[in-house]
Every structure is written in C-alpha cells, then in structure tokens.
Coordinates of C-alpha atoms in Angstrom, one line a residue:
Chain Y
X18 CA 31.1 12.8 -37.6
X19 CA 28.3 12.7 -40.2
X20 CA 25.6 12.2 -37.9
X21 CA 26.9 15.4 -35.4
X22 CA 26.5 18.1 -38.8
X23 CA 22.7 15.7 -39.4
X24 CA 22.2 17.2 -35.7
X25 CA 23.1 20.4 -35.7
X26 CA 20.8 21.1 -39.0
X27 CA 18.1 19.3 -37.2
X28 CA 18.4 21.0 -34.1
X29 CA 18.5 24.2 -36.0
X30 CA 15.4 23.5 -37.9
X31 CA 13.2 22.5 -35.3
X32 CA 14.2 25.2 -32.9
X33 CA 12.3 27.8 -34.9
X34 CA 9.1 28.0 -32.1
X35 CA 6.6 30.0 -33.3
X36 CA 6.3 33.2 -32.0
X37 CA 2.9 33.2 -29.4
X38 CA 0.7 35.6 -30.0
X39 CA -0.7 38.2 -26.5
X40 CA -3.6 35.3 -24.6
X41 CA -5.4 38.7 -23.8
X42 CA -8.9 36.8 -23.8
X43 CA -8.0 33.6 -21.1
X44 CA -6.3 35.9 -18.6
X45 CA -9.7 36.2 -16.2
X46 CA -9.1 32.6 -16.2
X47 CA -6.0 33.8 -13.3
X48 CA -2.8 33.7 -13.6
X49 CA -2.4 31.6 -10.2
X50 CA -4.0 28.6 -12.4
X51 CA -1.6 28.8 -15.0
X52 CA 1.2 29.1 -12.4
X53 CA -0.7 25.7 -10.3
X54 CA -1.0 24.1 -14.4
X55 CA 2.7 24.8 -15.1
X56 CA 3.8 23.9 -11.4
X57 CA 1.6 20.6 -12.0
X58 CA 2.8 19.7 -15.4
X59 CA 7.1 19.7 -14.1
X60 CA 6.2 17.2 -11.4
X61 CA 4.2 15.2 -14.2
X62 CA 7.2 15.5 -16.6
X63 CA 9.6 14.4 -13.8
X64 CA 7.7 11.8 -13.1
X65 CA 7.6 10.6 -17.0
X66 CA 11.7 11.4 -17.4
X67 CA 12.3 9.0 -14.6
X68 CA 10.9 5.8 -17.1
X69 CA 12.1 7.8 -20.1
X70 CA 16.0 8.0 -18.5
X71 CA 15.5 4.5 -17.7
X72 CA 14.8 3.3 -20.7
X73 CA 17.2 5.6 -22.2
X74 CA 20.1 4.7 -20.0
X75 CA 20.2 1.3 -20.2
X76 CA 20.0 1.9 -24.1
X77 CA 23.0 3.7 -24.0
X78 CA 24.2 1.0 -21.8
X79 CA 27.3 0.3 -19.1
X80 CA 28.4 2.5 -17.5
X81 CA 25.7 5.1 -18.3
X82 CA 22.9 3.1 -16.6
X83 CA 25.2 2.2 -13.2
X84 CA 23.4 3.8 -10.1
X85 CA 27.0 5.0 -9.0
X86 CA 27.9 6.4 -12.3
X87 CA 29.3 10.2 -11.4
X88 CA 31.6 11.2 -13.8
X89 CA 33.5 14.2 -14.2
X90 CA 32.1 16.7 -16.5
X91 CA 34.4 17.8 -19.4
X92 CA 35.5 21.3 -19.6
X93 CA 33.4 22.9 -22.5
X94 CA 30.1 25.3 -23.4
X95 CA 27.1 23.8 -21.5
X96 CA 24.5 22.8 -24.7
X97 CA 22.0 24.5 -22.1
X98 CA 21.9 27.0 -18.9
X99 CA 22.3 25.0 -16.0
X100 CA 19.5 25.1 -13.1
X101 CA 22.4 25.2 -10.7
X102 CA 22.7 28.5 -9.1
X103 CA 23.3 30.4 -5.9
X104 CA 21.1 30.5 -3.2
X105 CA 20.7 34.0 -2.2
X106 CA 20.9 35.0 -6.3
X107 CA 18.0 32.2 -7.0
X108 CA 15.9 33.6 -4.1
X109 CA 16.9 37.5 -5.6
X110 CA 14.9 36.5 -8.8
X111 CA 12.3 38.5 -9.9
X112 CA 9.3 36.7 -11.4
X113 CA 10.1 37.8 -14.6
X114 CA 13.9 36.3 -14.4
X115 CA 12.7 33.3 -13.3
X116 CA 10.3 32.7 -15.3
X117 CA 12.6 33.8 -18.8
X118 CA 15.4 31.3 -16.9
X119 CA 12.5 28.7 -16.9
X120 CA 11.5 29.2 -20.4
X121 CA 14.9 29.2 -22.4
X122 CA 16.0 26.2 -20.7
X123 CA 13.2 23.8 -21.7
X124 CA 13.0 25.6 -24.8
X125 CA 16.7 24.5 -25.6
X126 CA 15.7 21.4 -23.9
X127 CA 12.9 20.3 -25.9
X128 CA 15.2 20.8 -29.0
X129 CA 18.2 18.9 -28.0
X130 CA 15.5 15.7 -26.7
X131 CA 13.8 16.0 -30.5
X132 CA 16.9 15.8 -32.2
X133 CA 17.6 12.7 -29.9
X134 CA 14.0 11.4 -30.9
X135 CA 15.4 12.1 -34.4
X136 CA 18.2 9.8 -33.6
X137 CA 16.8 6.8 -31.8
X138 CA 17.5 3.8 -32.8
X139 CA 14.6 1.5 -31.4
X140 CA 11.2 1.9 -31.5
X141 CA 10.4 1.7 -28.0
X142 CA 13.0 4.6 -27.4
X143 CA 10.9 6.6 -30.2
X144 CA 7.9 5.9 -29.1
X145 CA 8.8 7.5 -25.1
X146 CA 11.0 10.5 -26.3
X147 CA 8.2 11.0 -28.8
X148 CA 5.4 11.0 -26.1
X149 CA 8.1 13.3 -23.6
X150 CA 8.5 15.8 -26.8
X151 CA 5.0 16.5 -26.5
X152 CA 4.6 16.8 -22.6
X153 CA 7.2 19.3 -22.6
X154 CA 6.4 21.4 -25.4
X155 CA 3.2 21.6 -23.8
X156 CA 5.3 22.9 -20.4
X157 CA 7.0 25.8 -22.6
X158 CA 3.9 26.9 -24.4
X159 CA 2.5 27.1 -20.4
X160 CA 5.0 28.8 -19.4
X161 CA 5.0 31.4 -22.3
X162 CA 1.0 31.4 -21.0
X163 CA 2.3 32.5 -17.8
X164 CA 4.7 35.1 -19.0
X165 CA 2.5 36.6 -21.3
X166 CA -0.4 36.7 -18.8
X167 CA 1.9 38.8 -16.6
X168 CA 3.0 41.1 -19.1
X169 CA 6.6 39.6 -19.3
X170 CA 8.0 39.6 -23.2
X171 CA 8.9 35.8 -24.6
X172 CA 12.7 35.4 -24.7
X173 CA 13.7 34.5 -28.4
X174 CA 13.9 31.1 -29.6
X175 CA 16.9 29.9 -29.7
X176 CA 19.1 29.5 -32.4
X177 CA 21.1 26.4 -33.1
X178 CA 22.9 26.0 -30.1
X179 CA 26.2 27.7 -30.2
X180 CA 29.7 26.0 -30.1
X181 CA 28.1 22.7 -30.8
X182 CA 31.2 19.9 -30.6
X183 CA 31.3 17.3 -32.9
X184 CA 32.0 13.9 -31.2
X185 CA 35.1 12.5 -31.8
X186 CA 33.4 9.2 -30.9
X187 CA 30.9 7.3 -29.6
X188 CA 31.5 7.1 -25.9
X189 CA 31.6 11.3 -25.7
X190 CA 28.5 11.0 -27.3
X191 CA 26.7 8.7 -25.1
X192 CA 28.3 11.3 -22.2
X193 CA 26.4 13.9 -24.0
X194 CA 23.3 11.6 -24.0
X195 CA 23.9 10.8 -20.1
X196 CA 24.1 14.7 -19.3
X197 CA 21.3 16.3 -21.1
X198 CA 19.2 13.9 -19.1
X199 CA 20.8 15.1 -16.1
X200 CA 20.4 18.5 -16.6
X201 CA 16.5 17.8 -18.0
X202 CA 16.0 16.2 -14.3
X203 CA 17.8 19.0 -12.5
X204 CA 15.9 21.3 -13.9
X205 CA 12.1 19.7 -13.6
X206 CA 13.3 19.9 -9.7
X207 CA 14.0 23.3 -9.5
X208 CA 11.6 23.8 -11.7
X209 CA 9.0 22.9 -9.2
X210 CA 10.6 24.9 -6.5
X211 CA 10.3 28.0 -8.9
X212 CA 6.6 27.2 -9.5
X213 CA 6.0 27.1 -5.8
X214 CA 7.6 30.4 -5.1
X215 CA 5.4 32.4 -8.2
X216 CA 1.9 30.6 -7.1
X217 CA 3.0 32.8 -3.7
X218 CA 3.7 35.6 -5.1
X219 CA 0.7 35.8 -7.4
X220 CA -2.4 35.6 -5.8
X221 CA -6.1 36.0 -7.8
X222 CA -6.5 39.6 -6.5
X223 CA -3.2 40.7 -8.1
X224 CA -4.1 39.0 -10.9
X225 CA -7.7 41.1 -11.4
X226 CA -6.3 44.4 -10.3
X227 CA -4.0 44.3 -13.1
X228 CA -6.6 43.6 -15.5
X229 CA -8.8 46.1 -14.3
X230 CA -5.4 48.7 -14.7
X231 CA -5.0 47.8 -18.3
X232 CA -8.3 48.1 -19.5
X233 CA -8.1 52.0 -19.0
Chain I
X12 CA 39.5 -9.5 28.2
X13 CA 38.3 -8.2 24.6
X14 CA 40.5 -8.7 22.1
X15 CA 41.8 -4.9 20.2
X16 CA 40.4 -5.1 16.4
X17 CA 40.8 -3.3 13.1
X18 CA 38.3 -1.7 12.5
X19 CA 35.7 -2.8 10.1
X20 CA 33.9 -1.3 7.5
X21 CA 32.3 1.8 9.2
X22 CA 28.0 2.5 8.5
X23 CA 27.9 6.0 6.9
X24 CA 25.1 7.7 6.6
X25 CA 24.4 11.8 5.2
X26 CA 21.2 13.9 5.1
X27 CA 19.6 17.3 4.8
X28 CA 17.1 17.7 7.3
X29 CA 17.8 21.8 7.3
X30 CA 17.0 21.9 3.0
X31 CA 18.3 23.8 1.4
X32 CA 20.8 25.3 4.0
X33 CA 23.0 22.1 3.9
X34 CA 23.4 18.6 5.1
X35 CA 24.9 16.4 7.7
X36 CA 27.1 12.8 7.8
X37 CA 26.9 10.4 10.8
X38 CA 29.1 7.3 11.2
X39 CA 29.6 4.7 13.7
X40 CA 31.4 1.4 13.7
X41 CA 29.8 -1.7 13.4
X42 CA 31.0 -3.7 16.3
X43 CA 34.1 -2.2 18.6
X44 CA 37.7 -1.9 18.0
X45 CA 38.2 -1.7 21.7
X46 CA 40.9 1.1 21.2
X47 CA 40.8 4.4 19.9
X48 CA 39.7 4.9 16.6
X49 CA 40.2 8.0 14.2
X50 CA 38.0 9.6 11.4
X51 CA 38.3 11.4 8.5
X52 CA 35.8 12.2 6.1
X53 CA 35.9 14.3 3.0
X54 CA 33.5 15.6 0.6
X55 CA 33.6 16.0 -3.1
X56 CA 31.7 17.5 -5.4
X57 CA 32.9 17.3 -8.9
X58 CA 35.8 18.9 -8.5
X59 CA 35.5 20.6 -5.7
X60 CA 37.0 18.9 -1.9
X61 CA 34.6 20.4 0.9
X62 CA 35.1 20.7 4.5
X63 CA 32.5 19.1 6.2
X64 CA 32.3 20.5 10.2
X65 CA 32.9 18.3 12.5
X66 CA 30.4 18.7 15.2
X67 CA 30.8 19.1 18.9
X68 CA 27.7 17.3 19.5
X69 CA 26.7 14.5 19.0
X70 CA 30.6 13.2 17.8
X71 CA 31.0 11.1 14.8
X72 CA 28.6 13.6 12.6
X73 CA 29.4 16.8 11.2
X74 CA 27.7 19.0 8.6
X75 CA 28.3 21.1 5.5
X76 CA 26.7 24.2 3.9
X77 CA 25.2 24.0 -0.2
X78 CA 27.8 26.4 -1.8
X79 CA 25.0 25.9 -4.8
X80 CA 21.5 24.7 -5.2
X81 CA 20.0 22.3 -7.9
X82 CA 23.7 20.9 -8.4
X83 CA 24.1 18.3 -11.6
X84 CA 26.9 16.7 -9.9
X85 CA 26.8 14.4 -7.4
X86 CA 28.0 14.3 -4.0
X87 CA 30.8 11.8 -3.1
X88 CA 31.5 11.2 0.9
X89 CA 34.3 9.1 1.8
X90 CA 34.9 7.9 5.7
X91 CA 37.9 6.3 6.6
X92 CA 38.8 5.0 10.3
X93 CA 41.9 4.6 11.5
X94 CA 43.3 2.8 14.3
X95 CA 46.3 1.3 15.7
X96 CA 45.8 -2.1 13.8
X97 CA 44.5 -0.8 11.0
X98 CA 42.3 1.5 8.3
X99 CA 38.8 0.8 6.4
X100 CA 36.2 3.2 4.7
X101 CA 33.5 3.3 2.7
X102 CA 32.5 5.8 0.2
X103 CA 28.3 7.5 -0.1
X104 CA 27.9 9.0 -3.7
X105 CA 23.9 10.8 -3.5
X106 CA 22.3 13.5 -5.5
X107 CA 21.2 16.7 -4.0
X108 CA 17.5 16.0 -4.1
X109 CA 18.0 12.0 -3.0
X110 CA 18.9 12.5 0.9
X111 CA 16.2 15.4 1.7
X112 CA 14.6 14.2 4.9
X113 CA 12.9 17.1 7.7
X114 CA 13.1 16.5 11.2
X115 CA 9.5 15.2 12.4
X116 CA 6.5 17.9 12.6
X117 CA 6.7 19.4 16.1
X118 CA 4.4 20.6 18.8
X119 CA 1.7 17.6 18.1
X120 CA -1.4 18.9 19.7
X121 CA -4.5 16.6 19.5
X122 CA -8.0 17.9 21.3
X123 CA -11.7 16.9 21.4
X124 CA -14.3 19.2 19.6
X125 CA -16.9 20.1 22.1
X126 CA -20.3 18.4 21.0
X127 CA -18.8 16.5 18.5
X128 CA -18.5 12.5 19.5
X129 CA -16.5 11.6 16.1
X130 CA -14.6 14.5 16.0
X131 CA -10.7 15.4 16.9
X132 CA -8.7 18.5 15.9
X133 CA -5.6 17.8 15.3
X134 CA -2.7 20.7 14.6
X135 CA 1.2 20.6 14.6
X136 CA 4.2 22.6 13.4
X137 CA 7.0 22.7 10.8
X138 CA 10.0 21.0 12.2
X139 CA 12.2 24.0 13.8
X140 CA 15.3 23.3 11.3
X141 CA 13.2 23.2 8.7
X142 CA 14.6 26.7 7.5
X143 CA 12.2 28.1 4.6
X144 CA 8.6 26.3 4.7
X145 CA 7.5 29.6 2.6
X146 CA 10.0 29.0 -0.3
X147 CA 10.3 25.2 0.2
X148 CA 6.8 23.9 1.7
X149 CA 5.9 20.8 3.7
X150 CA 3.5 18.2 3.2
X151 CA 2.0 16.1 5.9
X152 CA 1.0 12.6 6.4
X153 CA -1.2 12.0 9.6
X154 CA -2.1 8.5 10.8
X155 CA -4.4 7.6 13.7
X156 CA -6.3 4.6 15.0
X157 CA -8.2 3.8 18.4
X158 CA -5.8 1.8 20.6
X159 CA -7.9 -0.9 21.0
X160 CA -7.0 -1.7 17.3
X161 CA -3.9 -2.3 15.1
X162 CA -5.1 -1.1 11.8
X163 CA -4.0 2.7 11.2
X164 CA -5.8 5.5 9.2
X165 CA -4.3 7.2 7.0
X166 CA -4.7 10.9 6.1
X167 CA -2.0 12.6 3.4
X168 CA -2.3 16.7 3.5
X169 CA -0.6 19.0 1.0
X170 CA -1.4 22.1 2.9
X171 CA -1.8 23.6 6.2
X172 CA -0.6 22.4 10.0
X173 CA -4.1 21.3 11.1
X174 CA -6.8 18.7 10.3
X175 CA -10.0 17.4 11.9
X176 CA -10.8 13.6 11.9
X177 CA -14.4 13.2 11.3
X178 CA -14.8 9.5 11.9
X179 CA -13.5 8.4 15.4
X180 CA -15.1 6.2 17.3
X181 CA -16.8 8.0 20.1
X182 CA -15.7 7.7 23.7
X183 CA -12.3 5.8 22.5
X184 CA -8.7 7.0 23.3
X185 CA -6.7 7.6 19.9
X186 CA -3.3 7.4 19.3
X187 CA -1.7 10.4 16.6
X188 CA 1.5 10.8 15.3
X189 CA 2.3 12.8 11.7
X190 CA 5.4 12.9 9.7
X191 CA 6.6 15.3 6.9
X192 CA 8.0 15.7 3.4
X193 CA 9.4 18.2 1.0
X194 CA 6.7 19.0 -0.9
X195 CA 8.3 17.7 -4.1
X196 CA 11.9 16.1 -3.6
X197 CA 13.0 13.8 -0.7
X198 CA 11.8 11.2 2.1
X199 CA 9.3 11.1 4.2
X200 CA 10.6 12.4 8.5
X201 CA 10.3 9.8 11.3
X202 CA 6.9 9.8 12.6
X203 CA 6.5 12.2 15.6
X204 CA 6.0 12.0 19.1
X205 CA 2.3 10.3 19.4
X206 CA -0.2 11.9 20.8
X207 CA -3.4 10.6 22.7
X208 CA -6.6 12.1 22.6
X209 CA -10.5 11.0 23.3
X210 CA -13.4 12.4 21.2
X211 CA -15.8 14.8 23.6
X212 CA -18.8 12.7 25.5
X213 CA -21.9 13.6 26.9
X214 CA -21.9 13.2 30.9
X215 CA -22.3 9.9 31.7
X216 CA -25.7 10.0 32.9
X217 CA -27.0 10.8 29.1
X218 CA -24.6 8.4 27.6
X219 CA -26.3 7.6 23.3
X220 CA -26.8 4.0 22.9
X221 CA -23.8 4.2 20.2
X222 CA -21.4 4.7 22.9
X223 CA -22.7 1.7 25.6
X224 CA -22.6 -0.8 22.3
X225 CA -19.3 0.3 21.2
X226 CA -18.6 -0.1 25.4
X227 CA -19.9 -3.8 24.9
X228 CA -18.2 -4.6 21.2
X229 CA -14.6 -3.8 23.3
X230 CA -15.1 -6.2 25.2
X231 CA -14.5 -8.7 22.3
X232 CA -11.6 -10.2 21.1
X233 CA -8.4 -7.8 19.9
X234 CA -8.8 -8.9 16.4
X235 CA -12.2 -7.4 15.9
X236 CA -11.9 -5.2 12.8
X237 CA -14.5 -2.2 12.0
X238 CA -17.2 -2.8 9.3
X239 CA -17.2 -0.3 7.0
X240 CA -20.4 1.3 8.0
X241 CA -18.2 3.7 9.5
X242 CA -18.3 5.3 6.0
X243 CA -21.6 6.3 6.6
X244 CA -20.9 8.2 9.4
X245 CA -18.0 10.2 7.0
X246 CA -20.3 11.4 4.8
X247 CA -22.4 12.7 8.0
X248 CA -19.3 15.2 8.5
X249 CA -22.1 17.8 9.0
X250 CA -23.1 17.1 12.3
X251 CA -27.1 17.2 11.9
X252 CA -30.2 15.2 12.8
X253 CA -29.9 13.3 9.5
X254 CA -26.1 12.3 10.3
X255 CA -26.4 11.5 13.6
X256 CA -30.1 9.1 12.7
X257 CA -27.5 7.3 9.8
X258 CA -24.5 7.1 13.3
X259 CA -27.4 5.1 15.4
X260 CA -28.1 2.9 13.1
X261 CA -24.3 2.3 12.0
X262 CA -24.2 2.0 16.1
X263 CA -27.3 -0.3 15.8
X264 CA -25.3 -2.7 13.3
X265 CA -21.9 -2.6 15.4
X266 CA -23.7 -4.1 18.0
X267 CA -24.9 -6.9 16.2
X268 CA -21.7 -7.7 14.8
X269 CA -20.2 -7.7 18.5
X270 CA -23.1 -9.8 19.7
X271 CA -22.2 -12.3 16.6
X272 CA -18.4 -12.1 17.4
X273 CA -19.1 -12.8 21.6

C-alpha cells in the first residue's frame, strides 16, 4: 500500500534524465567504437546481473530463487517494452529504431532497478543494485552517444511509468521483483545481438563521410 | 525370452543448433520395453501449446519454429511414452538463450606453410545450419597438439574462419579439431572432425639440427612434456635470421633435456 505510492513518487523523481547535449567534438573518435563500447558494456552488465539476480532472488526467497520457477505472467501493462519481438520485424529495424527501442527500455529500466535500490532492505542488496545502477546508467548515456553521433534525436525520458499497480500484497510484489529481472536479462541478450548488427552496419568510412557532409 | 516392461522414465533432451530459426527435442528410452512404445510430446510456452514436428529422420526427434525471439517465458517440453503396460514422462523447462548449441565448424582444412617449419594454416567453415552467421556471429575455439603428446593447445578466436599456428614442433604430425559458439548466448558445438597435418621440411638431405634432436627427444618416454622454451620461438613469429638463431638454440636445449630424460 504505502510503500507502492513511496515508489511511484520515487520512480517519478528520478526518471527525470537530463537532457544530453549534441557530442559534436568526440565523433572523429568513430561511431563503430561507441557501437564496440556499448556492445561491450551489455555483455559486462549481463554478466554483473547474473550475481546481482542471484543475490536478489534468493532475497526474495522460495519460489522466486527455484531454477524451475516459470510462472505464468498476469494479464496487465508491461512496467517496460518487452525485448521480445518478431523475427523478420526485429531484423526490419532501422538503426535508428533499434537503437530508440534500446534506449527507452534501459532508461525505464534503470528507473524501476533505483527505486528497487531505494527499497532494499540489506546492505549487501544496496550495495550490488547500487554498483548495477551505475553500470547501466553508464550503458544509456552510451547509447544516447551512439544516437547522437548518428544524428538520431534522444527519445524523451520517461515519465512515471503509466498504469503503475499497487500490490495488493507481498507475494505480487516479489512477482514484480522476479519479472523486472527477467526482462533486464532478456533484454542485455538482445541487447548484444542489436549491437552486433549496428557495429556491421556502421563501418569507420561511413562514419567520416558523414562528417565531412555536415561540415558544409 | 525378455521379459515386456513399462517403460521407464524416458531421457529428453531439446536444442537449437539452427539459432534463431528454431529448435529440436530428441528422446530415447533408457533400457527397452521390448514392445512397442508410443510418444507424445508437447510444447508450451506461457500460454501458448506448440506443435513440435515430428521428424521423419532420425525418429524420436522432432523440431519447432521461434514464433518470437528474445522470449521472457520459458519453454516447458513434456514427453510422455506409452505402452501396453504402461505410461511415464518427464518434463524439460529451458530459456531461449540456455539450449543454443551450433553444429561443429565444417570443412576443417589444415596445411603446411611452405618454408615455414613451425607453421600450420588452419581454416574451416560455419556449420551449414547455422542460418545467419552475419546477424548472429560465431566464435571459434581451436585446439591442437603433436600426437606424440597428450597435452592440447588451446587457441579461442572471436573472428574469422582461419588461423595460423606459429609454434609447432617442426617435422611432427598434428592433430586439429575446432568447435563453435554463439558469439554471446549458448554452449560450446562438439569438437569437429580432427584433422592431421605436418609443418613443411626441408628435403631430407639438408635436414636443421632442430629437427634430428627433436627426431632423437621422440624417442623418449610418452610422458615427456615440452619446456617452455617453446615460447621463445612464439615471439620469433616473424620468420627471420634473429628467430630462427633463438629456434636453434631452443633446439639446442631440447636436446639436452632428451639426453637427461634417456
């Protein structure tokens, strides 16, 4: 009850990301190395989440930390977009698509996982969704690198996340827990697969002939 | 005379060696029923029943096609045999991302580089039901040894179908196999076919001192490991007076050690 409103200020609060001013002087450094740095820092982040999730999980305790555990998932507004998605209609994406899909999910992410931190109620929990906070704010603000490096325009922030439920108790909650974690996990893995496919599509020369295109 | 059984609890096993097309379950029984037996298997995904194809060839596997990529939900498979005396089943509940595993690398191709006594150029290709190497790229893991020894190298490769092995030891048959792995999700294949292959030599009438000690150090006992003076010779990749001065003398020292170990 109490502690669901506590959330949704939070959440509205701290999704307020700055808006990130045009990188016009690092783009000779090539947008193919921001692509390899972003592509670099999901795997590092899915590598982290699998401790964090862990920890996490057994936290929240039986029968959220069971290997097995697959339970159904409730009929209601997804907190945030879901990586899942069509074959042929992920492959369709244009680079701009793909990247804004990348963007507002670990934006909306990052928001749900610090009012989580906000939450926490042992140290040791702080302490790792603290340290993950940071990793993945740092894979958003690469991401907007990316964008912005290619031209794209920033998605806006997002707001406090619509049609948020209160819990009617604690179990749905802890099912809330268990399923942000699976989406943040579903995501770093496509996540990578999206990375691989922009490092091929945007070699160094592309990267210099645009340049040279928008200084005249 | 065998007695007719139940059946008991059947081994299941599902994989997608064809990512991100789909994936395919393969069962067999344990230990015989001695009459016939009959399977059913279903697939669920959250709430969703899908058919799973049962396949001509081989029998007792059959495959499905991803109706979505970078599903949440797990996959739940459940087999159940039937026979005349009775049923049994067992259930396989697996993430997307967790059964990923290619076919082994194909076309293994190992040769000697002319005028190069440490060298061997090894090349191979993406497993032919591997469907989208551009979208969903491969990595490689090549291991190789002499086989006059047990103890493998090991060479991990994020890119490209090819390598060169700088640090064989000249005149020796190798043995070469390399597996694969999605680049970021998944299991490592089956190794592949090996391949043998011996580094080029000189004719034998100009056979290098290296090559008639490492012809005596053979000789010795099976357990006779390398010293790692063979390092030297890696940094030598650039095949040059200087390297090959540092390879005799790392020749120069095998032979001592195989006169020690005689």
């Amino acid at each position: 009850g109490d502690s669901w409103g506590i959330f949704t200020f939070l959440c509205a609060a701290l999704c307020n990301l700055p808006a990130l001013p045009a990188l016009n002087c690092t783009e000779e450094l090539g947008t193919s190395q921001s692509i390899q740095k972003t592509y670099d820092l999901t795997r590092y982040l899915e590598h982290q989440l699998r401790t964090l999730a862990g920890t996490y999980l057994n936290y929240l305790g039986p029968p959220f930390n069971e290997p097995d555990f697959n339970p159904p998932r409730l009929a209601r507004a997804e907190r945030v977009p879901s990586a899942t998605v069509d074959l042929d209609l992920w492959r369709g994406l244009t680079d701009n698509a793909r990247l804004a899909a990348n963007y507002r999910a670990y934006s909306l992410l990052l928001c749900y996982l610090r009012a989580l931190d906000g939450q926490a109620a042992t140290a040791e929990l702080r302490h790792r969704l603290g340290h993950f906070c940071s990793s993945l704010q740092g894979l958003v603000l690469s991401i907007a690198g990316v964008m912005s490096s290619l031209g794209y325009p920033l998605p806006a922030g997002p707001s406090a996340p619509p049609g948020t439920l209160v819990a009617p108790n604690d179990f749905l909650k802890k099912m809330e827990d268990f399923w942000l974690l699976k989406e943040l996990q579903t995501w770093l893995w496509r996540s990578a697969k999206d990375f691989n496919r922009l490092k091929k599509k945007v070699p160094p020369a592309v990267v210099t002939l645009r340049l040279e295109a928008r200084g005249f | 005379l065998s007695l007719a059984a139940p059946p008991k609890e059947p081994v299941l096993m599902c994989r997608s060696n064809n990512y991100p097309k789909g994936f395919y379950c393969s069962w067999h029984l344990p230990t015989p029923t001695y009459i016939p037996n009959s399977f059913n298997i279903s697939v669920i995904h959250g709430t969703r029943e899908m058919v799973c194809e049962k396949n001509v060839f081989p029998k007792n596997r059959c495959h499905i096609r991803y109706l979505q990529l970078f599903s949440t939900v797990k996959y739940k498979v459940t087999l159940t045999v039937t026979n005349a005396l009775g049923k049994n089943s067992t259930t396989f509940t697996f993430d997307e991302f967790a059964i990923v595993k290619p076919d082994p690398p194909e076309s293994v191709v190992a040769k000697p580089v002319p005028n190069n006594p440490r060298r061997l150029e090894v090349s191979w290709q993406n497993p032919s039901s591997w469907p989208d190497p551009e979208s969903f790229p491969l990595k490689f893991f090549l291991r190789y040894r002499p086989l006059i020894l047990d103890q493998w190298q090991h060479v991990e490769l994020s890119d490209g179908t090819s390598h060169t092995i700088t640090d064989a030891f000249a005149g020796k048959e190798y043995i070469i196999q390399v597996a694969a792995k999605d680049n970021d999700i998944g299991t490592w294949s089956d190794w592949s076919v090996a391949v043998h292959a011996t580094p080029w030599t000189e004719e034998p009438k100009h056979l290098t001192t290296e090559a008639q000690i490492t012809e005596t150090t053979s000789a010795s006992t099976s357990s006779f490991m390398p010293p790692p003076t063979t390092k030297i010779c890696d940094k030598g990749a650039v095949v040059g007076s200087g390297a090959v001065a540092v390879c005799w003398t790392a020749g120069l020292v095998l032979a001592a050690y195989g006169v020690l170990f005689i």
